[in-house]
Amino acid sequence: MRTMRSAERSQVAEPSVAGAPRRRRTRPRDDRRAAWIFLVPALAGFVIFYGYPTVRGFWYSLTDYNLLTAPAYVGGDNYAQLVRDPQFWHSIAVTAYYVLINIGSQLLLALLLAALMHRLTRSVVLRAMLLLPWLVPNVTVALVWIWLLDAELGFVNHVLRALGLGTIGFFMSPDWAMPTIAMVNTWAYTGYTALLLYAGMLQIPPHLYESAAIDGAGELRMFRSITLPMLRPVLALVLVVSLIGSFQIFDTVAVADRGGGGAGSAVRVIYYFIYQQAFQYFHMGYASAAALMLAFVLGVLTVVQMRLLRASRSDLA
Amino acid sequence: MNTTKRAGHALLSLALAGALAACGSGGQTQDGASGGDVTIDYWLWDDNQQASYQACADAFHTANPNVTVKITQTAWDQYWQNLTTQFTTGQAPDVWTNHVSYYPQFIGSGQVLDVQPFVTRDKVDLTQYQEGLPDLWVKDGKRFGLPKDWDTVALVYNTSMLGEQGVKADEMAGLTWNPSDGGTLQQVIAKLTVDESGRNGLDPAFDKNRVKVYGFLPEWADGSQGQNGWGDLAVANGWTYLDKNPWGTQYKYDDPRLAQTIDWYRQLIDKGYAPKFDKQSTLGRDAVLNAGKGAMTFAGSWTINSFLGPDAKEKFALAPMPLGPAGVRKTAINGLSDAIFAGTPHKEEAWKWVKFLASADCQNIVADHAVVFPAIKSASDKAAAAHQAKGRDVHVYLDAAKAPGGTFLLPITEHGNEVSQIVQDAIQSIILGQVGAAEGLKQANDQVNALFS
């Protein structure tokens, strides 16, 4: 990253030195035009599928809109109501709880797996197998686990009962439901996260490990003093991306809480709240306001993380 | 867009003229005179019923060769979203299957065609349907659909478990219930509950922490209506949902008669006769009953095939709802209707299809498929006979529908979905023991009624 930055700087600074015609002739043509051409497809997609809906969503958030009749402008009413809505804050808290468990367990497990793959085996088969749960659609994952963990008919509770332990209402108990859903998604995404981290680890020059080994460092020490610091930018990126993904938890909850018959408010995350407001209660304006609040919160979180982890600087450069 | 609309209008007026002319000449379909072939889009959500309605559509097409009905089936969870999205873009299906908890929203925004003028013009006989069903779809003198089917609730039990505990089948037909000691219903529930050592719930040594078969499985995912149990019992206990139904604006969830009913359910759980809320299966009561881990539950007539169909793994039979404290059985009766999109360019053809769906011609076809009970009384009898022919004794559902004063209508109001969530959450908290019944229901009632202020 740093190298790119300095390249940028020299380009920006260029006009002042570029007065000499000779220089200009030998220099290849400005890349910016080509860069824009390459960016156009992605940019067009971004504008059409993200930019435009966001602007529209912002407009809806200022209106009273039930999807069926024309939106009526109400100014900041939706936001004022949202700030006073205990359901909204409850859903934020529930989501934060989920993210904490999900990201915490997922990142730790993925780091462990990646380190094992990096230092012990580089089997392609193993790597491919790690990805399997990630390839299964979320709804299927949720359904499989609902069957496995069912309080009456599930395999896991059958084993628990056979062992003389009490059964657990994994998806129905308000205390267990959120951790259960978080762990189900950890199961589904750990392999993928581990692969990203593994790819990051491959970038670390092997000679660092060699010299550390010569100096008599053990694996744990090498992990702490070489792998972790060198991995920081990748780790930061993975953290930001999976955190945003984690905040967007919806499908597992929607399946587990099918028909509102599950653990109810204990698992009603922010995306579910938005979905309910928009498509079950037909409060599109209110839902848009909630969605924008969420986007704002995620933006702030991302900036904070990038800053804290100095994610745009690498120690490898 | 504009031209198709104009063409649509032209076609419509032609069709109208044609149909009016047809009326004079004895009612047979004549608007083939308008020349154009018309396709009517028809939506429904129940895949079990698609075959019956396809048969109706085929019969309709034979009688009206210029009108083709195209059926689209979408699962319940996506059905309403898709429909709403289609409304937003003005592309909704010409005719769709409607439900009481969603339609207030749709008529509020003017999406549903008022068919009263057509009903008057074509003299549709509204007395041929089960009582109450046509009125479900009327607001302020406008009619937003014609009834297609109905459902009631009954007690379904495992016959071999009943036999093992020495309970006679004819005892089941005369069960009583009250909220203080549960009447003979609770006695049977206790007998059918068996712990791992084989002792039943009346045995003093019964171990409520090691239950093998629960005598009763309550349905807790039952929204604001409790159609599958608590609502029926509370109404038998003298409770009413609303100040008036349909279109009331004041709910009565704070009524002590409802709280007593919920408390009765809770003591079943405390005694070990019913699974704890957080330890119950998420796979549905039919799965638990079919796995032999429960003996009895309340089940709506739309579940007939889960319990009496060929895939049932245990043997089940049906009994009527228990007699309440006042000596009367009560079951919710609910029905669906077919609605016409207000923006359809083919109003006359759509009406013709709806009229056919609501006629004995189509409802007899549906009856023969033995899936649901059609709204027309004679067709209901046919459906019961069709079930009987397949070895399923379902007369209790029909008896309940016919019993004078034995049924009540589910609440129809604005804000149905929000009310549903609020009451659902409150009842869950009560059953989990997080709040007392009276207190929790009072809070919920205040929240619900605030939606209408």
mmCIF file of N, CA, C and O in Angstrom, chain A residues 2-43:
data_model
loop_
_atom_site.group_PDB
_atom_site.id
_atom_site.type_symbol
_atom_site.label_atom_id
_atom_site.label_comp_id
_atom_site.label_asym_id
_atom_site.label_seq_id
_atom_site.Cartn_x
_atom_site.Cartn_y
_atom_site.Cartn_z
ATOM 1 N N ARG A 2 1.908 1.217 0.830
ATOM 2 C CA ARG A 2 2.708 2.418 0.938
ATOM 3 C C ARG A 2 3.322 2.778 -0.417
ATOM 4 O O ARG A 2 3.377 3.938 -0.790
ATOM 5 N N THR A 3 3.740 1.739 -1.146
ATOM 6 C CA THR A 3 4.363 2.017 -2.439
ATOM 7 C C THR A 3 3.363 2.674 -3.380
ATOM 8 O O THR A 3 3.706 3.605 -4.107
ATOM 9 N N MET A 4 2.152 2.225 -3.342
ATOM 10 C CA MET A 4 1.139 2.829 -4.198
ATOM 11 C C MET A 4 0.939 4.280 -3.840
ATOM 12 O O MET A 4 0.807 5.144 -4.677
ATOM 13 N N ARG A 5 0.946 4.502 -2.540
ATOM 14 C CA ARG A 5 0.736 5.874 -2.072
ATOM 15 C C ARG A 5 1.798 6.806 -2.638
ATOM 16 O O ARG A 5 1.497 7.868 -3.149
ATOM 17 N N SER A 6 3.069 6.371 -2.549
ATOM 18 C CA SER A 6 4.118 7.273 -2.987
ATOM 19 C C SER A 6 4.023 7.477 -4.502
ATOM 20 O O SER A 6 4.311 8.554 -5.009
ATOM 21 N N ALA A 7 3.602 6.438 -5.188
ATOM 22 C CA ALA A 7 3.426 6.583 -6.630
ATOM 23 C C ALA A 7 2.368 7.639 -6.913
ATOM 24 O O ALA A 7 2.552 8.522 -7.753
ATOM 25 N N GLU A 8 1.321 7.570 -6.157
ATOM 26 C CA GLU A 8 0.251 8.544 -6.319
ATOM 27 C C GLU A 8 0.776 9.949 -6.088
ATOM 28 O O GLU A 8 0.513 10.863 -6.852
ATOM 29 N N ARG A 9 1.542 10.042 -4.986
ATOM 30 C CA ARG A 9 2.043 11.359 -4.609
ATOM 31 C C ARG A 9 2.886 11.942 -5.754
ATOM 32 O O ARG A 9 2.746 13.086 -6.114
ATOM 33 N N SER A 10 3.718 11.104 -6.336
ATOM 34 C CA SER A 10 4.598 11.636 -7.373
ATOM 35 C C SER A 10 3.780 12.055 -8.586
ATOM 36 O O SER A 10 4.120 13.013 -9.261
ATOM 37 N N GLN A 11 2.681 11.337 -8.797
ATOM 38 C CA GLN A 11 1.844 11.721 -9.929
ATOM 39 C C GLN A 11 1.184 13.059 -9.684
ATOM 40 O O GLN A 11 1.121 13.905 -10.560
ATOM 41 N N VAL A 12 0.675 13.196 -8.472
ATOM 42 C CA VAL A 12 0.015 14.455 -8.137
ATOM 43 C C VAL A 12 1.016 15.601 -8.234
ATOM 44 O O VAL A 12 0.719 16.677 -8.729
ATOM 45 N N ALA A 13 2.218 15.315 -7.788
ATOM 46 C CA ALA A 13 3.227 16.371 -7.771
ATOM 47 C C ALA A 13 3.742 16.663 -9.168
ATOM 48 O O ALA A 13 4.388 17.669 -9.396
ATOM 49 N N GLU A 14 3.460 15.789 -10.071
ATOM 50 C CA GLU A 14 4.084 15.868 -11.375
ATOM 51 C C GLU A 14 3.877 17.171 -12.146
ATOM 52 O O GLU A 14 4.854 17.726 -12.644
ATOM 53 N N PRO A 15 2.654 17.668 -12.251
ATOM 54 C CA PRO A 15 2.434 18.838 -13.095
ATOM 55 C C PRO A 15 3.479 19.948 -12.879
ATOM 56 O O PRO A 15 3.920 20.583 -13.841
ATOM 57 N N SER A 16 3.928 20.112 -11.635
ATOM 58 C CA SER A 16 4.878 21.190 -11.375
ATOM 59 C C SER A 16 6.225 20.929 -12.047
ATOM 60 O O SER A 16 6.879 21.854 -12.487
ATOM 61 N N VAL A 17 6.629 19.656 -12.129
ATOM 62 C CA VAL A 17 7.923 19.371 -12.767
ATOM 63 C C VAL A 17 7.763 19.036 -14.244
ATOM 64 O O VAL A 17 8.730 18.947 -14.966
ATOM 65 N N ALA A 18 6.518 18.834 -14.647
ATOM 66 C CA ALA A 18 6.317 18.312 -15.991
ATOM 67 C C ALA A 18 6.427 19.402 -17.054
ATOM 68 O O ALA A 18 6.136 19.141 -18.214
ATOM 69 N N GLY A 19 6.834 20.562 -16.645
ATOM 70 C CA GLY A 19 6.930 21.641 -17.605
ATOM 71 C C GLY A 19 7.867 21.317 -18.766
ATOM 72 O O GLY A 19 7.627 21.707 -19.903
ATOM 73 N N ALA A 20 8.901 20.544 -18.479
ATOM 74 C CA ALA A 20 9.868 20.238 -19.535
ATOM 75 C C ALA A 20 9.248 19.354 -20.596
ATOM 76 O O ALA A 20 8.783 18.276 -20.281
ATOM 77 N N PRO A 21 9.196 19.786 -21.857
ATOM 78 C CA PRO A 21 8.540 19.026 -22.920
ATOM 79 C C PRO A 21 9.211 17.672 -23.153
ATOM 80 O O PRO A 21 8.561 16.701 -23.481
ATOM 81 N N ARG A 22 10.547 17.639 -22.985
ATOM 82 C CA ARG A 22 11.242 16.381 -23.257
ATOM 83 C C ARG A 22 10.707 15.272 -22.368
ATOM 84 O O ARG A 22 10.401 14.191 -22.796
ATOM 85 N N ARG A 23 10.586 15.604 -21.096
ATOM 86 C CA ARG A 23 10.108 14.639 -20.114
ATOM 87 C C ARG A 23 8.751 14.057 -20.559
ATOM 88 O O ARG A 23 8.530 12.865 -20.547
ATOM 89 N N ARG A 24 7.882 14.993 -20.965
ATOM 90 C CA ARG A 24 6.527 14.592 -21.307
ATOM 91 C C ARG A 24 6.534 13.569 -22.444
ATOM 92 O O ARG A 24 5.764 12.633 -22.448
ATOM 93 N N ARG A 25 7.419 13.766 -23.407
ATOM 94 C CA ARG A 25 7.408 12.890 -24.548
ATOM 95 C C ARG A 25 7.832 11.469 -24.159
ATOM 96 O O ARG A 25 7.242 10.495 -24.598
ATOM 97 N N THR A 26 8.848 11.354 -23.337
ATOM 98 C CA THR A 26 9.327 10.019 -22.993
ATOM 99 C C THR A 26 8.361 9.315 -22.035
ATOM 100 O O THR A 26 8.279 8.103 -22.023
ATOM 101 N N ARG A 27 7.654 10.110 -21.280
ATOM 102 C CA ARG A 27 6.759 9.497 -20.293
ATOM 103 C C ARG A 27 5.590 8.815 -21.008
ATOM 104 O O ARG A 27 5.030 9.358 -21.951
ATOM 105 N N PRO A 28 5.202 7.596 -20.586
ATOM 106 C CA PRO A 28 4.031 6.964 -21.202
ATOM 107 C C PRO A 28 2.789 7.811 -20.948
ATOM 108 O O PRO A 28 2.745 8.589 -20.002
ATOM 109 N N ARG A 29 1.800 7.589 -21.806
ATOM 110 C CA ARG A 29 0.593 8.408 -21.684
ATOM 111 C C ARG A 29 -0.066 8.249 -20.306
ATOM 112 O O ARG A 29 0.089 7.229 -19.652
ATOM 113 N N ASP A 30 -0.767 9.255 -19.929
ATOM 114 C CA ASP A 30 -1.438 9.244 -18.638
ATOM 115 C C ASP A 30 -2.317 7.999 -18.522
ATOM 116 O O ASP A 30 -3.126 7.710 -19.390
ATOM 117 N N ASP A 31 -2.180 7.234 -17.378
ATOM 118 C CA ASP A 31 -2.932 5.991 -17.197
ATOM 119 C C ASP A 31 -4.365 6.228 -16.742
ATOM 120 O O ASP A 31 -5.166 5.316 -16.712
ATOM 121 N N ARG A 32 -4.623 7.466 -16.348
ATOM 122 C CA ARG A 32 -5.905 7.669 -15.676
ATOM 123 C C ARG A 32 -7.097 7.362 -16.573
ATOM 124 O O ARG A 32 -8.072 6.802 -16.134
ATOM 125 N N ARG A 33 -6.951 7.714 -17.829
ATOM 126 C CA ARG A 33 -8.073 7.444 -18.726
ATOM 127 C C ARG A 33 -8.341 5.929 -18.822
ATOM 128 O O ARG A 33 -9.464 5.471 -18.656
ATOM 129 N N ALA A 34 -7.261 5.179 -19.008
ATOM 130 C CA ALA A 34 -7.400 3.725 -19.075
ATOM 131 C C ALA A 34 -7.987 3.190 -17.763
ATOM 132 O O ALA A 34 -8.871 2.326 -17.761
ATOM 133 N N ALA A 35 -7.518 3.759 -16.678
ATOM 134 C CA ALA A 35 -8.011 3.306 -15.375
ATOM 135 C C ALA A 35 -9.519 3.493 -15.296
ATOM 136 O O ALA A 35 -10.261 2.607 -14.857
ATOM 137 N N TRP A 36 -9.984 4.647 -15.754
ATOM 138 C CA TRP A 36 -11.424 4.910 -15.704
ATOM 139 C C TRP A 36 -12.220 3.935 -16.561
ATOM 140 O O TRP A 36 -13.277 3.476 -16.159
ATOM 141 N N ILE A 37 -11.628 3.627 -17.734
ATOM 142 C CA ILE A 37 -12.328 2.676 -18.608
ATOM 143 C C ILE A 37 -12.481 1.331 -17.907
ATOM 144 O O ILE A 37 -13.530 0.716 -17.926
ATOM 145 N N PHE A 38 -11.391 0.929 -17.232
ATOM 146 C CA PHE A 38 -11.477 -0.346 -16.524
ATOM 147 C C PHE A 38 -12.448 -0.275 -15.347
ATOM 148 O O PHE A 38 -13.044 -1.263 -14.956
ATOM 149 N N LEU A 39 -12.574 0.911 -14.790
ATOM 150 C CA LEU A 39 -13.447 1.050 -13.618
ATOM 151 C C LEU A 39 -14.921 1.121 -13.991
ATOM 152 O O LEU A 39 -15.779 0.859 -13.163
ATOM 153 N N VAL A 40 -15.201 1.505 -15.253
ATOM 154 C CA VAL A 40 -16.583 1.772 -15.630
ATOM 155 C C VAL A 40 -17.558 0.617 -15.319
ATOM 156 O O VAL A 40 -18.596 0.854 -14.701
ATOM 157 N N PRO A 41 -17.217 -0.640 -15.710
ATOM 158 C CA PRO A 41 -18.197 -1.700 -15.440
ATOM 159 C C PRO A 41 -18.525 -1.812 -13.956
ATOM 160 O O PRO A 41 -19.689 -1.854 -13.566
ATOM 161 N N ALA A 42 -17.476 -1.815 -13.122
ATOM 162 C CA ALA A 42 -17.707 -1.934 -11.682
ATOM 163 C C ALA A 42 -18.468 -0.718 -11.170
ATOM 164 O O ALA A 42 -19.405 -0.832 -10.369
ATOM 165 N N LEU A 43 -18.072 0.442 -11.681
ATOM 166 C CA LEU A 43 -18.696 1.673 -11.219
ATOM 167 C C LEU A 43 -20.173 1.716 -11.603
ATOM 168 O O LEU A 43 -21.031 2.104 -10.814
#
